[in-house]
Amino acid sequence: MGRCPECGAWSTLVEERAAEAPPRGGAIVPSGSAPVRLSDVAAAAVPRIPTGIADMDRVLGGGLVPGSVVLVGGEPGIGKSTLLLQVAARLSERVGSVLYVSAEESARQVRMRADRLDVSAPGLFLLPETSLEAILEAVKAGTFGAIVVDSIQTIASADAPAAAGSVTQVRACAGRLLALAKTTGVPVLLIGHVTKDGTLAGPKTLEHLVDAVLSFEGERFHAHRVVRALKNRFGPVHELGIFEMTGAGLIEVANPSALYLGSGAGGRPGSVVLAGVEGTRPLLLEVQALTVEAKYGSPRRTAIGFDGTRLALLLAVLERHGGMSLSSHDVFLNVAGGAESAEPAADLAVCSAVAGSFRGRALPAGTAVFGEVGLLGEVRAVSDAALRLKEAVSLGFHSALIPAGNAGEAAAFPDLSVVPLRSVEELLERS
Ligand code: TYD
Ligand code: MG
């Protein structure tokens, strides 16, 4: 069929033959076993292999688990090969030797990148190869402590009757590599390309097979890159790894708040510093709002780095409980520096920024804000208040607008002038 009967798009159907059943990856439980009482199962601590890159370990939940398969997805050109070459080099210092399968670039190209990154690990082995069978052969011959495959879409198995990159091939190859990892205990890192709309093309079908899915994200025009776990069988999924792309590869960002905040955040109408938390890491972000009188038609609401629906909700709260007639104004909201925030604790900062722009009033410079806002205009307590305040203090902030429900936790910061708020009305009165 030339046209998909489901979505109506042309030339999107790919032939997939129902040949031999694809290897059942992930089945690490021997068949025919009898039920055992859960409490009788010996609990073993999951051993970890630190990758040597702290932010990577943080996202993985403490390091690579032996025998695990990790899929690292990201848009082309975002820096996946760079990151994993750095990881492979560091890892080889720990596990002896690492095999980097380069199916997209020649050994010389990888060498050039390695020179640029200044990694010269003696335990790092390269294999420019696209044939799965040849890769498995090479793995059998060597004794590698970890394997990186760059990328899963460019390798192909002779057994699977489909083109490289097709769903059939991607699944077949991943299944074989998964079996390899589970039987030998060697961790395997797979690189997968993601299309512009954010789907792991082909690799999407792998998400349930692999142990962890990491997403490598960033804006092309910003130097910072973020690694986050979308799935992790051995750790949390809310941790972030933050890197900066430099001329010599990716470096970990020691102080991400300073990176995102830049200079001069806050202190002007429409600019408010949010004391946020991503995972277990505090992160100060600048929330910017701009309100202008709508010229024609229905007013525009645009949010970058923040959920548009949530913005609409907060504008309704400001209109109803704050008496601000925003329905005749366009509202633009931006989390500066290409960052984003999805936590409810950002609500109060968003309200404060919008109100600041609308009323032309600024918070005093050096003020951090956090708190959830409910539909009744109430300001609700959030988690990790102490963590947020500590980060603000360490970056030189001297005042904070926080939920009254978190005021107890603020007592530990006597140098900070804290304004506890119960409602949006109070926010407008006191700022
Ligand atoms: P790359 O790792 O090849 O991306 P991917 O494998 O995800 O397609 O790198 C992408 C970009 O990073 C490339 O356009 C150049 C840039 N880059 C640097 O800025 N500094 C560096 O040290 C390296 C190696 C790459
Ligand atoms: Mg690449």
XYZ file of C-alpha atoms and ligand atoms in Angstrom:
457
model
C 0.000 0.000 0.000
C 1.341 3.431 -0.828
C -0.776 5.186 1.729
C -1.148 4.364 5.393
C -4.827 3.566 6.049
C -4.383 4.702 9.629
C -2.714 8.125 9.473
C -3.147 8.850 5.778
C 0.555 9.572 5.158
C 2.111 8.462 1.863
C 5.083 6.104 1.465
C 5.475 5.470 5.146
C 4.776 1.743 5.230
C 7.818 -0.503 5.567
C 7.750 -4.147 4.634
C 8.401 -6.450 7.531
C 8.541 -10.190 6.957
C 7.302 -12.565 9.577
C 10.424 -14.724 9.237
C 11.838 -16.531 12.223
C 10.666 -15.269 15.572
C 12.894 -12.440 16.772
C 15.077 -13.438 19.725
C 13.206 -12.985 22.916
C 15.477 -10.534 24.624
C 15.205 -9.836 28.280
C 14.110 -13.358 29.161
C 16.756 -13.905 31.793
C 14.639 -16.185 33.917
C 15.167 -19.858 33.103
C 11.970 -21.479 31.903
C 10.297 -24.210 33.918
C 11.159 -22.712 37.276
C 8.803 -23.205 40.189
C 7.214 -20.328 42.097
C 9.259 -19.122 45.050
C 8.207 -17.036 47.979
C 9.325 -13.449 47.392
C 10.754 -13.235 50.898
C 12.899 -16.328 50.207
C 14.628 -14.748 47.233
C 18.125 -13.705 48.246
C 18.466 -9.965 47.874
C 21.698 -9.097 46.145
C 22.977 -5.563 45.966
C 23.262 -4.532 42.315
C 26.954 -4.059 41.596
C 27.852 -0.914 39.675
C 30.637 0.029 37.354
C 31.228 3.781 37.648
C 31.670 5.315 34.219
C 34.096 7.888 35.536
C 31.771 10.706 34.500
C 29.834 11.731 37.587
C 26.790 13.126 35.773
C 26.466 9.979 33.698
C 26.617 7.864 36.859
C 24.007 10.054 38.476
C 21.588 9.469 35.599
C 22.306 5.748 35.534
C 21.644 5.528 39.251
C 25.231 5.016 40.385
C 26.979 3.507 37.372
C 26.564 0.805 34.766
C 25.087 -2.482 35.933
C 26.922 -5.544 34.587
C 24.923 -7.252 31.865
C 22.662 -4.281 31.338
C 21.784 -2.715 28.004
C 21.495 1.059 27.888
C 20.009 2.907 24.928
C 21.186 6.486 24.471
C 18.895 8.405 22.149
C 19.232 11.886 20.718
C 18.905 13.968 17.588
C 21.653 13.753 14.985
C 24.524 16.093 15.785
C 23.624 16.581 19.428
C 26.822 14.871 20.604
C 25.993 11.216 21.231
C 29.180 9.907 19.644
C 31.181 12.489 21.550
C 29.639 11.572 24.885
C 29.959 7.840 24.447
C 33.516 8.047 23.181
C 34.367 9.956 26.352
C 32.448 7.428 28.449
C 34.156 4.517 26.656
C 37.594 5.985 27.286
C 36.932 6.566 30.973
C 35.280 3.201 31.331
C 38.265 1.420 29.812
C 40.408 2.702 32.668
C 38.100 0.860 35.040
C 37.197 -2.346 33.245
C 40.407 -2.927 31.299
C 39.176 -2.759 27.734
C 36.150 -1.351 25.948
C 35.039 -2.037 22.384
C 33.679 0.945 20.464
C 31.813 -0.276 17.398
C 31.717 2.555 14.899
C 29.193 1.718 12.224
C 28.857 5.279 10.969
C 32.375 6.589 10.873
C 35.747 5.211 9.826
C 38.417 4.455 12.406
C 40.284 7.576 11.261
C 37.288 9.800 11.836
C 36.862 8.400 15.329
C 40.580 8.863 15.923
C 40.282 12.503 14.880
C 37.460 13.005 17.336
C 39.430 11.247 20.062
C 42.362 13.586 19.429
C 40.050 16.545 19.709
C 38.695 15.194 22.966
C 42.212 14.373 24.094
C 41.281 10.842 25.063
C 44.033 8.317 24.505
C 42.989 5.323 26.530
C 45.162 2.290 25.809
C 42.229 -0.005 26.632
C 39.889 1.499 24.037
C 39.408 -0.665 20.944
C 37.728 0.452 17.738
C 35.757 -1.666 15.316
C 34.454 0.064 12.199
C 31.857 -2.534 11.278
C 28.208 -2.686 10.284
C 27.685 -6.440 10.282
C 26.212 -7.774 13.496
C 27.796 -11.172 12.950
C 31.248 -9.628 12.585
C 30.677 -7.603 15.747
C 29.641 -10.681 17.732
C 32.669 -12.526 16.360
C 34.978 -9.730 17.505
C 33.374 -9.689 20.926
C 33.843 -13.431 21.254
C 37.523 -13.136 20.355
C 38.294 -10.333 22.769
C 37.689 -9.878 26.459
C 35.932 -6.545 26.638
C 34.574 -5.074 29.813
C 31.959 -3.012 27.979
C 30.703 -2.499 24.434
C 29.456 0.664 22.726
C 27.509 0.399 19.460
C 27.306 3.604 17.412
C 24.570 3.317 16.192
C 21.935 0.573 16.421
C 20.303 1.867 13.220
C 23.384 1.367 11.080
C 24.234 -2.210 11.979
C 22.516 -5.110 10.268
C 22.273 -8.852 10.660
C 22.539 -11.149 7.649
C 19.786 -13.272 9.186
C 17.136 -10.600 9.138
C 15.607 -10.067 5.700
C 15.315 -6.294 5.830
C 17.340 -3.157 5.237
C 19.562 -1.669 7.950
C 17.645 0.818 10.042
C 14.304 -0.880 9.514
C 12.315 -1.905 12.523
C 12.981 -5.580 11.806
C 16.760 -5.070 11.716
C 16.911 -2.772 14.705
C 14.927 -5.210 16.774
C 16.857 -8.262 15.610
C 20.254 -6.663 16.243
C 19.253 -5.312 19.625
C 17.851 -8.681 20.613
C 21.143 -10.418 19.811
C 23.177 -7.778 21.657
C 20.823 -8.057 24.601
C 21.322 -11.807 24.721
C 25.072 -11.181 24.588
C 24.910 -8.788 27.526
C 22.745 -11.093 29.612
C 24.854 -14.197 28.974
C 28.290 -12.610 29.386
C 27.514 -9.886 31.917
C 29.171 -7.290 29.692
C 27.239 -4.008 29.674
C 26.246 -2.765 26.232
C 25.580 0.887 25.363
C 23.540 1.458 22.210
C 23.284 4.781 20.416
C 19.954 5.454 18.722
C 19.011 8.368 16.499
C 15.891 10.269 17.310
C 13.905 12.129 14.696
C 13.002 15.767 14.984
C 9.579 15.073 16.485
C 11.234 13.279 19.364
C 10.478 9.674 18.615
C 13.259 7.145 18.724
C 12.852 6.063 15.106
C 13.109 2.301 15.102
C 14.635 2.272 18.582
C 11.215 3.199 19.941
C 10.451 -0.459 19.565
C 13.463 -1.201 21.772
C 12.417 0.789 24.774
C 10.728 -2.157 26.441
C 13.654 -4.487 25.703
C 16.556 -2.529 27.124
C 17.259 -1.903 30.800
C 17.631 1.850 30.559
C 16.761 4.517 28.027
C 18.692 7.764 28.270
C 17.727 10.792 26.281
C 20.415 13.245 25.258
C 18.885 16.638 24.629
C 19.892 20.177 23.964
C 19.326 23.175 21.798
C 21.546 23.483 18.797
C 22.183 27.125 19.645
C 22.987 26.566 23.282
C 26.141 24.873 24.444
C 24.559 22.944 27.250
C 23.340 19.382 26.896
C 21.148 17.416 29.231
C 21.076 13.653 29.728
C 17.985 12.289 31.382
C 16.706 8.786 32.000
C 13.345 7.984 30.404
C 13.449 4.480 31.804
C 15.790 2.802 34.237
C 15.371 -0.653 35.705
C 18.191 0.011 38.162
C 17.682 3.559 39.276
C 15.545 6.671 39.379
C 14.279 8.381 36.242
C 14.223 11.979 37.365
C 17.942 12.700 37.583
C 19.657 15.031 35.137
C 23.199 15.056 33.856
C 24.231 18.481 32.628
C 27.099 18.965 30.208
C 28.520 21.783 28.174
C 29.712 21.189 24.603
C 33.112 22.788 24.203
C 35.827 22.689 21.589
C 37.304 19.751 23.465
C 34.177 17.695 23.932
C 31.570 17.550 26.634
C 32.471 18.731 30.086
C 30.380 18.361 33.184
C 28.887 21.580 34.434
C 29.982 22.072 38.017
C 27.480 24.815 38.745
C 24.444 24.469 36.472
C 22.506 27.243 38.191
C 25.175 29.753 37.233
C 25.149 28.410 33.666
C 21.412 28.860 33.209
C 21.075 32.013 35.229
C 23.755 34.027 33.512
C 24.133 37.508 34.894
C 21.445 40.008 35.724
C 18.565 37.572 36.158
C 15.737 38.872 38.298
C 15.409 42.401 39.552
C 13.535 43.643 36.485
C 9.818 43.544 35.726
C 8.979 40.182 34.183
C 12.186 38.461 35.276
C 11.981 36.134 38.262
C 14.455 33.554 39.536
C 12.883 30.177 40.208
C 14.540 28.009 42.836
C 13.839 24.691 41.151
C 14.847 21.095 41.733
C 15.500 18.490 39.053
C 15.752 15.047 40.584
C 17.946 15.538 43.610
C 19.722 18.557 42.173
C 18.747 22.139 42.892
C 18.652 24.350 39.819
C 18.028 28.084 39.742
C 16.342 29.189 36.523
C 15.271 32.546 35.171
C 11.584 32.729 34.281
C 10.767 35.609 31.937
C 7.326 36.906 31.108
C 6.137 39.588 28.742
C 2.589 40.873 28.566
C 1.485 43.200 25.797
C -1.936 44.448 24.866
C -3.511 42.152 22.294
C -3.986 43.937 18.996
C -6.522 41.717 17.329
C -8.449 38.534 17.845
C -7.988 36.263 20.768
C -4.885 36.961 22.829
C -1.817 34.796 22.319
C -0.278 32.651 24.990
C 3.153 31.296 24.198
C 5.320 29.320 26.580
C 8.860 28.103 25.918
C 10.339 25.709 28.446
C 7.083 25.567 30.383
C 3.804 23.737 29.852
C 1.348 25.874 27.873
C -1.718 24.398 29.546
C -0.303 25.130 32.961
C 0.404 28.716 31.890
C -3.218 29.147 30.776
C -4.357 27.823 34.143
C -2.127 30.217 36.074
C -3.299 33.161 33.961
C -6.884 32.266 34.840
C -5.943 32.221 38.528
C -4.265 35.630 38.227
C -7.302 37.008 36.439
C -9.809 35.663 38.943
C -7.911 35.896 42.229
C -5.468 38.646 41.389
C -7.887 40.908 39.575
C -5.574 41.248 36.581
C -7.378 41.608 33.256
C -5.034 39.432 31.253
C -7.681 38.348 28.763
C -6.960 41.428 26.684
C -3.192 40.798 26.731
C -0.819 38.566 24.837
C 1.344 36.642 27.301
C 4.748 35.239 26.435
C 6.679 33.099 28.863
C 10.225 31.827 28.507
C 12.565 29.884 30.722
C 15.863 31.548 29.800
C 18.945 29.789 28.520
C 17.057 27.035 26.710
C 16.185 25.376 30.008
C 12.818 23.954 30.923
C 10.852 23.373 34.054
C 8.024 20.928 34.487
C 7.598 20.982 38.252
C 4.562 22.549 39.950
C 6.982 24.467 42.182
C 7.538 26.785 39.216
C 3.954 28.103 39.413
C 4.638 30.920 41.842
C 7.618 32.150 39.828
C 5.501 32.137 36.665
C 2.706 34.080 38.401
C 5.228 36.519 39.809
C 6.901 37.066 36.421
C 3.589 37.610 34.615
C 2.338 39.958 37.328
C 5.674 41.786 37.267
C 5.500 42.411 33.541
C 1.818 43.330 33.665
C 2.222 45.792 36.511
C 5.715 46.985 35.572
C 6.983 46.063 39.016
C 10.127 44.104 39.758
C 11.031 41.907 42.677
C 14.136 43.138 44.503
C 17.300 41.745 42.880
C 18.575 38.666 44.678
C 15.131 37.166 45.287
C 14.400 33.502 44.624
C 10.850 32.166 44.246
C 9.170 28.769 44.432
C 5.729 27.368 45.242
C 2.780 25.578 43.715
C -0.359 27.558 42.907
C -3.795 25.973 43.130
C -6.946 26.857 41.228
C -8.365 28.638 44.245
C -5.418 30.969 44.256
C -3.811 29.242 47.211
C -0.032 28.830 47.404
C 0.816 25.253 48.299
C 3.917 23.823 49.933
C 6.392 21.936 47.751
C 9.061 19.316 48.377
C 12.777 19.979 48.915
C 12.337 23.539 50.219
C 15.587 23.406 52.181
C 17.490 22.209 49.127
C 16.138 25.103 47.067
C 16.911 27.699 49.707
C 20.413 26.332 50.271
C 21.219 26.681 46.573
C 19.828 30.218 46.525
C 21.917 31.208 49.541
C 25.057 29.682 48.076
C 24.571 31.738 44.919
C 24.263 34.952 46.888
C 20.489 35.369 47.034
C 19.263 37.206 50.101
C 15.481 36.959 49.949
C 12.880 34.417 48.938
C 9.144 34.212 48.255
C 8.001 30.799 49.411
C 4.799 28.972 50.379
C 3.773 29.579 53.991
C 3.640 25.795 54.344
C 7.404 25.654 53.816
C 8.220 28.426 56.272
C 9.391 25.929 58.901
C 12.170 24.704 56.639
C 13.279 28.297 55.991
C 14.125 28.768 59.676
C 17.476 27.112 59.014
C 18.485 30.086 56.857
C 18.638 33.088 59.192
C 20.492 35.247 56.652
C 17.680 34.927 54.157
C 14.752 37.322 54.348
C 11.837 34.994 53.719
C 8.345 36.092 52.671
C 5.892 33.237 53.364
C 2.823 33.377 51.107
C -0.605 31.810 51.492
C -2.243 32.986 48.315
C -1.809 34.739 45.002
C -3.497 37.797 46.517
C -0.715 37.909 49.098
C 1.890 37.565 46.367
C 0.490 40.653 44.620
C 0.225 42.608 47.869
C 3.725 41.842 49.006
C 5.683 42.164 45.789
P 28.569 14.125 17.463
O 29.053 13.467 18.720
O 29.157 13.624 16.196
O 26.986 14.014 17.395
P 26.021 12.745 17.150
O 26.820 11.503 17.307
O 24.946 12.882 18.186
O 25.459 12.871 15.786
O 28.881 15.680 17.632
C 27.994 16.657 17.217
C 28.527 18.035 17.201
O 29.320 18.374 18.298
C 29.335 18.336 15.975
O 28.550 19.142 15.134
C 30.519 19.111 16.436
C 30.305 19.289 17.903
N 31.536 19.048 18.677
C 32.068 20.058 19.462
O 31.553 21.172 19.528
N 33.188 19.792 20.198
C 33.809 18.589 20.164
O 34.825 18.395 20.859
C 33.257 17.562 19.334
C 33.911 16.207 19.241
C 32.120 17.824 18.601
Mg 27.374 10.088 15.849
